[in-house]
């Protein structure tokens, strides 16, 4: 099998809502037939090489389904998982579609809505655990405000914290051993979103009762919507040991959340992301939280899913070539200037080190004159991506 054919070992996953997206948008109805969860799993089986499938509670069991209907749906879904060998990797709660959450879920101004949101999440965790999900994602799709007169943002964050603390304790009480992954998104669908970037959540996690249980699920399109460098957001999560999951897709700047096929809008940024993940041996799921163009039919949806995985594998191969490229290695030698003695002196404070450092002379002009051939390095990077020898 060549290195560009996906296999379950690559840990590529898709949500039921991604390849099952019927093509609806705010200005037009569905362009594709609605598929059942079992039909979506069978479609992923046709894609080949998919490791896992993810779901919101109501992607699998509609919010008003009877117990009988729910059992039938779960039976059909379980059979499709067995038929295809696809696993359930991640579960999450839909706390954003039903009108009851119009003013938020965990941060709602209504204590009854907040309690219902926690109850709904507990039940969704039960459903995820029933299918073996070990990652649980929280995307606060309606946690925000159109006017900050509606609620004190400090109080809103406190409500979110209380809900997470309760659900971490539920996770422990039930013995699910799930890892919670918090997903940020700026600017929509509420006028102003709480926890708009991955950084906001990295700041929240240490204030929780069970910080070790909680990490982040950064999404490419969401940091791009905030005009940020996604690879740097992932680096911050990796440095904090908090990259518990990742949502891969793509996004043109200055647009609504497009959830494009991975690498289709900005392949150079996608390359640096894959290089970071591979250089740092990220061993979590690679979830494509993306969907096909509204113009796609079923066959093109399958090509969309194959394209997501193929792009990741191509960029993983490009990262391997970049790391061993002679010109890149020559340039990195010029750029990175090590000095073991100075690095030792400035690692781990001591009064002696401080006085030695204070006594040193640095020749600013000489330092400033040192070459940094970044144009050459970036051009070489682009040429490797474009397949130039
Ligand atoms: C949007 O990017 C969100 C929802 O699709 C889901 O709750 C989460 C899981 O990946 N991503
Ligand atoms: Mn998105
Ligand atoms: Mn997402």
Coordinates of C-alpha atoms and ligand atoms in Angstrom, one line a residue:
X1 CA 0.0 0.0 0.0
X2 CA 1.6 3.3 -1.0
X3 CA 2.1 6.1 1.6
X4 CA -0.7 8.1 -0.1
X5 CA -3.4 5.5 0.5
X6 CA -5.2 6.2 3.8
X7 CA -5.5 3.4 6.4
X8 CA -7.3 3.2 9.7
X9 CA -3.9 3.5 11.3
X10 CA -3.8 7.1 10.2
X11 CA -6.7 7.8 12.6
X12 CA -8.7 9.9 10.0
X13 CA -12.3 10.5 11.2
X14 CA -15.4 12.2 9.9
X15 CA -18.5 13.5 11.7
X16 CA -22.0 12.2 10.7
X17 CA -22.8 15.8 10.0
X18 CA -19.8 16.3 7.6
X19 CA -20.3 13.7 4.8
X20 CA -24.0 13.6 5.8
X21 CA -24.3 17.4 5.2
X22 CA -27.3 17.7 2.7
X23 CA -26.0 21.0 1.2
X24 CA -28.4 23.3 3.0
X25 CA -27.1 26.9 3.6
X26 CA -28.7 30.1 5.0
X27 CA -29.9 31.0 1.5
X28 CA -31.0 27.7 0.1
X29 CA -32.4 24.3 0.9
X30 CA -30.8 20.8 0.7
X31 CA -29.2 19.8 -2.6
X32 CA -28.6 16.2 -1.5
X33 CA -30.9 13.6 0.1
X34 CA -30.8 13.3 3.9
X35 CA -28.9 10.0 4.8
X36 CA -29.5 7.9 7.9
X37 CA -26.6 7.4 10.3
X38 CA -26.2 3.8 8.9
X39 CA -26.1 5.1 5.3
X40 CA -23.5 7.7 6.3
X41 CA -21.3 5.0 7.8
X42 CA -21.7 2.9 4.7
X43 CA -20.7 5.9 2.6
X44 CA -17.6 6.3 4.7
X45 CA -17.0 2.6 4.2
X46 CA -17.0 3.2 0.4
X47 CA -14.5 6.1 0.9
X48 CA -11.9 3.5 2.2
X49 CA -9.3 4.0 4.9
X50 CA -11.5 5.9 7.4
X51 CA -10.7 5.0 11.0
X52 CA -13.7 6.5 12.8
X53 CA -17.0 8.4 12.8
X54 CA -18.2 11.1 15.2
X55 CA -21.6 12.3 16.2
X56 CA -23.6 14.9 18.1
X57 CA -26.4 13.2 20.1
X58 CA -29.0 14.4 17.6
X59 CA -27.1 13.5 14.5
X60 CA -27.7 9.9 15.7
X61 CA -30.9 10.1 17.6
X62 CA -33.3 13.0 16.7
X63 CA -34.2 15.2 19.7
X64 CA -37.9 14.1 19.6
X65 CA -37.3 10.4 18.7
X66 CA -39.3 7.9 20.7
X67 CA -37.4 5.2 22.7
X68 CA -38.5 2.6 20.1
X69 CA -37.2 4.8 17.2
X70 CA -34.0 5.5 19.0
X71 CA -33.3 1.8 19.6
X72 CA -34.0 1.0 15.9
X73 CA -31.6 3.8 14.8
X74 CA -28.9 2.6 17.2
X75 CA -29.3 -1.0 16.0
X76 CA -29.0 0.0 12.3
X77 CA -26.0 2.2 13.2
X78 CA -24.3 -0.5 15.1
X79 CA -24.7 -3.0 12.2
X80 CA -23.2 -0.5 9.8
X81 CA -20.2 0.0 12.1
X82 CA -19.7 -3.8 12.2
X83 CA -20.2 -4.0 8.3
X84 CA -17.5 -1.4 7.7
X85 CA -15.2 -1.8 10.7
X86 CA -15.4 1.9 11.3
X87 CA -15.2 2.9 15.0
X88 CA -16.9 5.7 17.0
X89 CA -14.0 8.0 17.9
X90 CA -15.6 11.2 19.3
X91 CA -19.0 12.3 20.6
X92 CA -20.5 15.7 21.3
X93 CA -23.7 17.4 22.2
X94 CA -25.9 19.6 20.0
X95 CA -26.4 22.6 22.2
X96 CA -27.0 25.0 19.3
X97 CA -29.8 23.9 17.0
X98 CA -32.9 23.8 19.2
X99 CA -34.6 27.2 19.9
X100 CA -34.3 26.5 23.6
X101 CA -30.6 27.3 23.3
X102 CA -31.2 30.6 21.6
X103 CA -29.5 32.5 24.4
X104 CA -26.9 29.9 25.0
X105 CA -26.8 26.6 26.9
X106 CA -24.3 26.5 29.8
X107 CA -24.2 30.4 29.8
X108 CA -27.9 31.0 29.3
X109 CA -29.5 33.6 31.6
X110 CA -32.2 31.0 32.5
X111 CA -31.2 28.5 35.2
X112 CA -33.6 25.9 33.8
X113 CA -32.1 26.1 30.4
X114 CA -28.6 25.7 31.9
X115 CA -29.8 22.7 33.9
X116 CA -31.4 21.2 30.8
X117 CA -28.2 21.7 28.8
X118 CA -26.2 19.8 31.5
X119 CA -28.8 17.0 31.5
X120 CA -28.7 16.8 27.7
X121 CA -24.9 16.6 27.7
X122 CA -25.0 13.8 30.4
X123 CA -27.4 11.8 28.2
X124 CA -25.2 12.5 25.1
X125 CA -22.1 11.3 27.1
X126 CA -24.0 8.1 27.9
X127 CA -24.8 7.7 24.2
X128 CA -21.2 8.3 23.2
X129 CA -19.9 5.9 25.9
X130 CA -22.4 3.3 24.6
X131 CA -20.5 3.3 21.3
X132 CA -17.0 3.5 22.8
X133 CA -16.2 7.2 22.2
X134 CA -13.2 8.3 24.3
X135 CA -13.1 11.9 23.2
X136 CA -15.9 14.3 24.1
X137 CA -16.0 17.7 22.4
X138 CA -17.7 20.8 23.6
X139 CA -18.4 23.5 21.0
X140 CA -20.4 26.3 22.6
X141 CA -22.2 27.3 19.5
X142 CA -24.7 29.6 21.1
X143 CA -22.5 30.8 24.1
X144 CA -22.4 34.5 23.5
X145 CA -24.4 37.6 23.2
X146 CA -25.7 40.2 20.7
X147 CA -25.5 42.9 23.4
X148 CA -23.2 42.7 26.4
X149 CA -26.0 44.3 28.4
X150 CA -27.6 40.8 28.4
X151 CA -25.1 39.2 30.8
X152 CA -21.8 39.9 32.6
X153 CA -19.2 38.0 30.6
X154 CA -17.3 37.1 33.8
X155 CA -20.6 35.5 35.1
X156 CA -21.1 33.8 31.8
X157 CA -17.7 32.2 31.9
X158 CA -18.4 31.1 35.5
X159 CA -21.5 29.4 34.4
X160 CA -19.6 27.6 31.6
X161 CA -17.0 26.6 34.2
X162 CA -19.6 25.2 36.6
X163 CA -21.2 23.1 33.9
X164 CA -17.8 21.7 32.9
X165 CA -16.9 20.9 36.6
X166 CA -20.2 19.1 37.0
X167 CA -19.7 17.1 33.8
X168 CA -16.1 16.2 34.6
X169 CA -17.4 14.8 37.9
X170 CA -20.1 12.9 36.0
X171 CA -17.4 11.4 33.7
X172 CA -15.5 10.2 36.8
X173 CA -18.7 9.0 38.5
X174 CA -19.7 6.9 35.5
X175 CA -16.1 5.8 34.9
X176 CA -16.3 6.8 31.2
X177 CA -12.6 8.0 31.2
X178 CA -13.5 10.4 28.4
X179 CA -11.1 13.2 27.6
X180 CA -12.9 16.5 27.1
X181 CA -11.9 18.7 24.2
X182 CA -13.1 22.3 24.1
X183 CA -13.6 23.9 20.7
X184 CA -13.5 27.6 20.1
X185 CA -15.1 29.6 17.3
X186 CA -15.3 33.4 16.9
X187 CA -17.9 35.7 15.5
X188 CA -20.8 33.3 14.7
X189 CA -23.5 32.2 15.1
X190 CA -24.0 34.7 18.0
X191 CA -23.1 38.3 17.4
X192 CA -20.3 38.0 19.9
X193 CA -18.9 34.6 21.0
X194 CA -17.5 33.7 24.4
X195 CA -14.3 31.6 24.2
X196 CA -13.6 32.9 20.7
X197 CA -10.2 31.3 20.2
X198 CA -8.2 28.3 21.4
X199 CA -6.2 30.6 23.6
X200 CA -9.3 31.6 25.5
X201 CA -9.9 27.9 26.4
X202 CA -6.2 27.3 27.3
X203 CA -6.7 30.1 29.8
X204 CA -9.9 28.6 31.2
X205 CA -8.7 25.0 31.7
X206 CA -6.4 25.7 34.7
X207 CA -9.3 27.2 36.6
X208 CA -11.4 24.0 36.4
X209 CA -11.8 21.4 39.1
X210 CA -10.3 18.6 36.9
X211 CA -7.9 20.4 34.5
X212 CA -6.1 17.1 33.6
X213 CA -9.3 15.8 32.0
X214 CA -9.8 18.8 29.8
X215 CA -7.9 19.9 26.6
X216 CA -8.8 21.6 23.4
X217 CA -10.1 20.8 19.9
X218 CA -8.7 23.6 17.7
X219 CA -10.4 24.0 14.2
X220 CA -8.5 25.4 11.2
X221 CA -11.5 27.5 9.9
X222 CA -12.2 28.9 13.3
X223 CA -8.7 30.4 14.1
X224 CA -8.6 31.6 10.4
X225 CA -11.9 33.3 10.9
X226 CA -10.3 35.2 13.8
X227 CA -7.4 36.1 11.4
X228 CA -5.0 34.0 13.4
X229 CA -2.2 31.5 12.4
X230 CA -3.8 28.1 13.1
X231 CA -0.4 26.3 13.4
X232 CA 0.5 28.7 16.3
X233 CA -2.7 27.9 18.1
X234 CA -2.0 24.2 17.8
X235 CA 1.6 24.8 18.9
X236 CA 0.2 26.5 22.1
X237 CA -2.0 23.5 22.7
X238 CA 0.9 21.1 22.1
X239 CA 3.2 23.0 24.5
X240 CA 0.5 22.9 27.2
X241 CA -0.1 19.1 26.6
X242 CA -3.7 20.0 25.7
X243 CA -4.1 19.0 22.1
X244 CA -6.7 16.3 22.8
X245 CA -8.3 16.4 19.3
X246 CA -8.2 18.5 16.2
X247 CA -10.7 19.6 13.5
X248 CA -9.1 19.8 10.1
X249 CA -10.7 21.8 7.2
X250 CA -10.0 25.0 5.4
X251 CA -11.2 28.6 5.1
X252 CA -10.8 31.6 2.9
X253 CA -10.0 34.8 4.9
X254 CA -12.8 37.1 5.9
X255 CA -15.7 34.7 5.2
X256 CA -18.3 32.8 7.3
X257 CA -17.3 29.3 8.5
X258 CA -16.7 27.5 5.2
X259 CA -15.5 24.2 6.5
X260 CA -13.8 23.5 3.2
X261 CA -11.9 20.3 2.2
X262 CA -8.6 20.1 4.1
X263 CA -5.9 22.1 2.5
X264 CA -8.1 23.4 -0.4
X265 CA -7.8 27.1 0.4
X266 CA -4.3 27.5 1.8
X267 CA -2.1 24.5 1.1
X268 CA 1.1 26.3 2.5
X269 CA -0.5 26.8 5.9
X270 CA -1.9 23.3 5.8
X271 CA 1.7 22.1 5.1
X272 CA 3.1 23.8 8.2
X273 CA 0.3 22.4 10.3
X274 CA 0.9 18.8 9.2
X275 CA 4.6 19.3 9.6
X276 CA 4.1 20.5 13.2
X277 CA 1.7 17.6 14.0
X278 CA 4.1 15.0 12.5
X279 CA 7.3 16.6 13.9
X280 CA 5.7 16.5 17.4
X281 CA 4.3 12.9 16.9
X282 CA 0.7 14.0 17.6
X283 CA -1.1 10.6 18.0
X284 CA -4.7 11.7 18.3
X285 CA -7.6 11.6 15.8
X286 CA -7.3 13.7 12.6
X287 CA -11.0 14.7 12.4
X288 CA -12.1 16.4 9.1
X289 CA -14.8 18.7 10.4
X290 CA -15.6 19.8 6.8
X291 CA -18.2 19.3 4.2
X292 CA -18.4 19.1 0.4
X293 CA -19.5 22.0 -1.8
X294 CA -23.3 22.5 -2.0
X295 CA -22.9 21.6 -5.7
X296 CA -21.6 18.1 -4.9
X297 CA -23.6 14.9 -5.5
X298 CA -22.9 11.6 -3.6
X299 CA -20.0 10.7 -5.8
X300 CA -18.4 14.1 -5.3
X301 CA -19.0 13.9 -1.5
X302 CA -16.9 10.7 -1.6
X303 CA -14.2 12.5 -3.6
X304 CA -14.4 15.3 -1.0
X305 CA -13.7 12.8 1.9
X306 CA -10.9 11.1 -0.1
X307 CA -9.4 14.5 -0.9
X308 CA -9.2 15.5 2.8
X309 CA -7.3 12.3 3.7
X310 CA -5.1 12.4 0.5
X311 CA -4.1 16.0 1.1
X312 CA -3.0 15.1 4.7
X313 CA -0.9 12.2 3.4
X314 CA 0.6 14.3 0.6
X315 CA 1.6 17.0 3.1
X316 CA 3.0 14.4 5.5
X317 CA 5.2 13.2 2.6
X318 CA 6.1 16.8 1.8
X319 CA 7.1 17.4 5.4
X320 CA 9.4 14.3 5.3
X321 CA 11.0 15.7 2.1
X322 CA 11.4 19.1 3.6
X323 CA 13.0 17.8 6.7
X324 CA 15.6 15.9 4.7
X325 CA 16.0 18.4 1.8
X326 CA 19.7 19.4 1.4
X327 CA 19.1 23.1 0.7
X328 CA 16.6 23.4 3.6
X329 CA 19.1 21.8 5.9
X330 CA 21.9 24.1 4.7
X331 CA 19.7 27.1 5.2
X332 CA 18.6 26.0 8.7
X333 CA 22.3 25.7 9.7
X334 CA 22.9 29.3 8.7
X335 CA 19.7 30.5 10.4
X336 CA 19.9 28.7 13.8
X337 CA 22.9 29.9 15.7
X338 CA 23.5 27.8 18.8
X339 CA 25.9 28.6 21.6
X340 CA 25.9 25.9 24.3
X341 CA 27.7 28.1 26.9
X342 CA 25.2 30.9 26.5
X343 CA 22.2 28.5 26.5
X344 CA 23.5 26.9 29.7
X345 CA 24.0 30.3 31.3
X346 CA 20.4 31.4 30.6
X347 CA 18.7 28.1 31.5
X348 CA 18.1 28.0 35.2
X349 CA 18.8 31.1 37.2
X350 CA 21.6 31.7 39.6
X351 CA 23.1 34.9 41.0
X352 CA 26.5 33.8 39.5
X353 CA 24.9 33.4 36.0
X354 CA 23.1 36.7 36.4
X355 CA 26.3 38.6 37.2
X356 CA 28.2 36.9 34.4
X357 CA 25.4 37.8 31.9
X358 CA 25.4 41.4 33.2
X359 CA 29.1 41.7 32.7
X360 CA 29.0 40.6 29.1
X361 CA 29.4 42.9 26.0
X362 CA 27.2 42.2 23.0
X363 CA 28.0 43.8 19.6
X364 CA 24.6 44.9 18.5
X365 CA 25.8 45.9 15.0
X366 CA 27.5 42.5 14.4
X367 CA 24.4 40.7 15.7
X368 CA 22.1 42.8 13.5
X369 CA 24.2 42.1 10.4
X370 CA 23.9 38.3 10.6
X371 CA 22.1 36.9 7.5
X372 CA 18.6 35.4 7.7
X373 CA 17.9 33.9 4.3
X374 CA 14.1 33.4 4.9
X375 CA 13.2 34.4 1.3
X376 CA 15.4 31.6 0.0
X377 CA 14.0 29.2 2.6
X378 CA 10.3 30.1 1.9
X379 CA 10.9 29.9 -1.9
X380 CA 12.5 26.4 -1.4
X381 CA 9.5 25.4 0.7
X382 CA 7.0 26.5 -2.0
X383 CA 9.1 24.6 -4.6
X384 CA 9.0 21.4 -2.5
X385 CA 5.2 21.8 -2.2
X386 CA 5.0 22.3 -6.0
X387 CA 7.1 19.2 -6.7
X388 CA 10.2 21.1 -8.0
X389 CA 13.4 19.1 -7.7
Ligands
LIG1 C1 -18.3 23.2 14.5 O1 -17.0 23.3 14.0 C2 -18.4 22.2 15.6 C3 -19.5 21.3 15.5 O2 -19.5 20.8 14.2 C4 -19.2 20.2 16.5 O3 -19.9 20.5 17.7 C5 -17.7 20.3 16.7 C6 -17.1 19.0 16.7 O4 -16.1 18.9 15.8 N1 -17.3 21.3 15.7
LIG2 MN1 -16.3 25.0 11.5
LIG3 MN1 -15.5 21.8 14.5

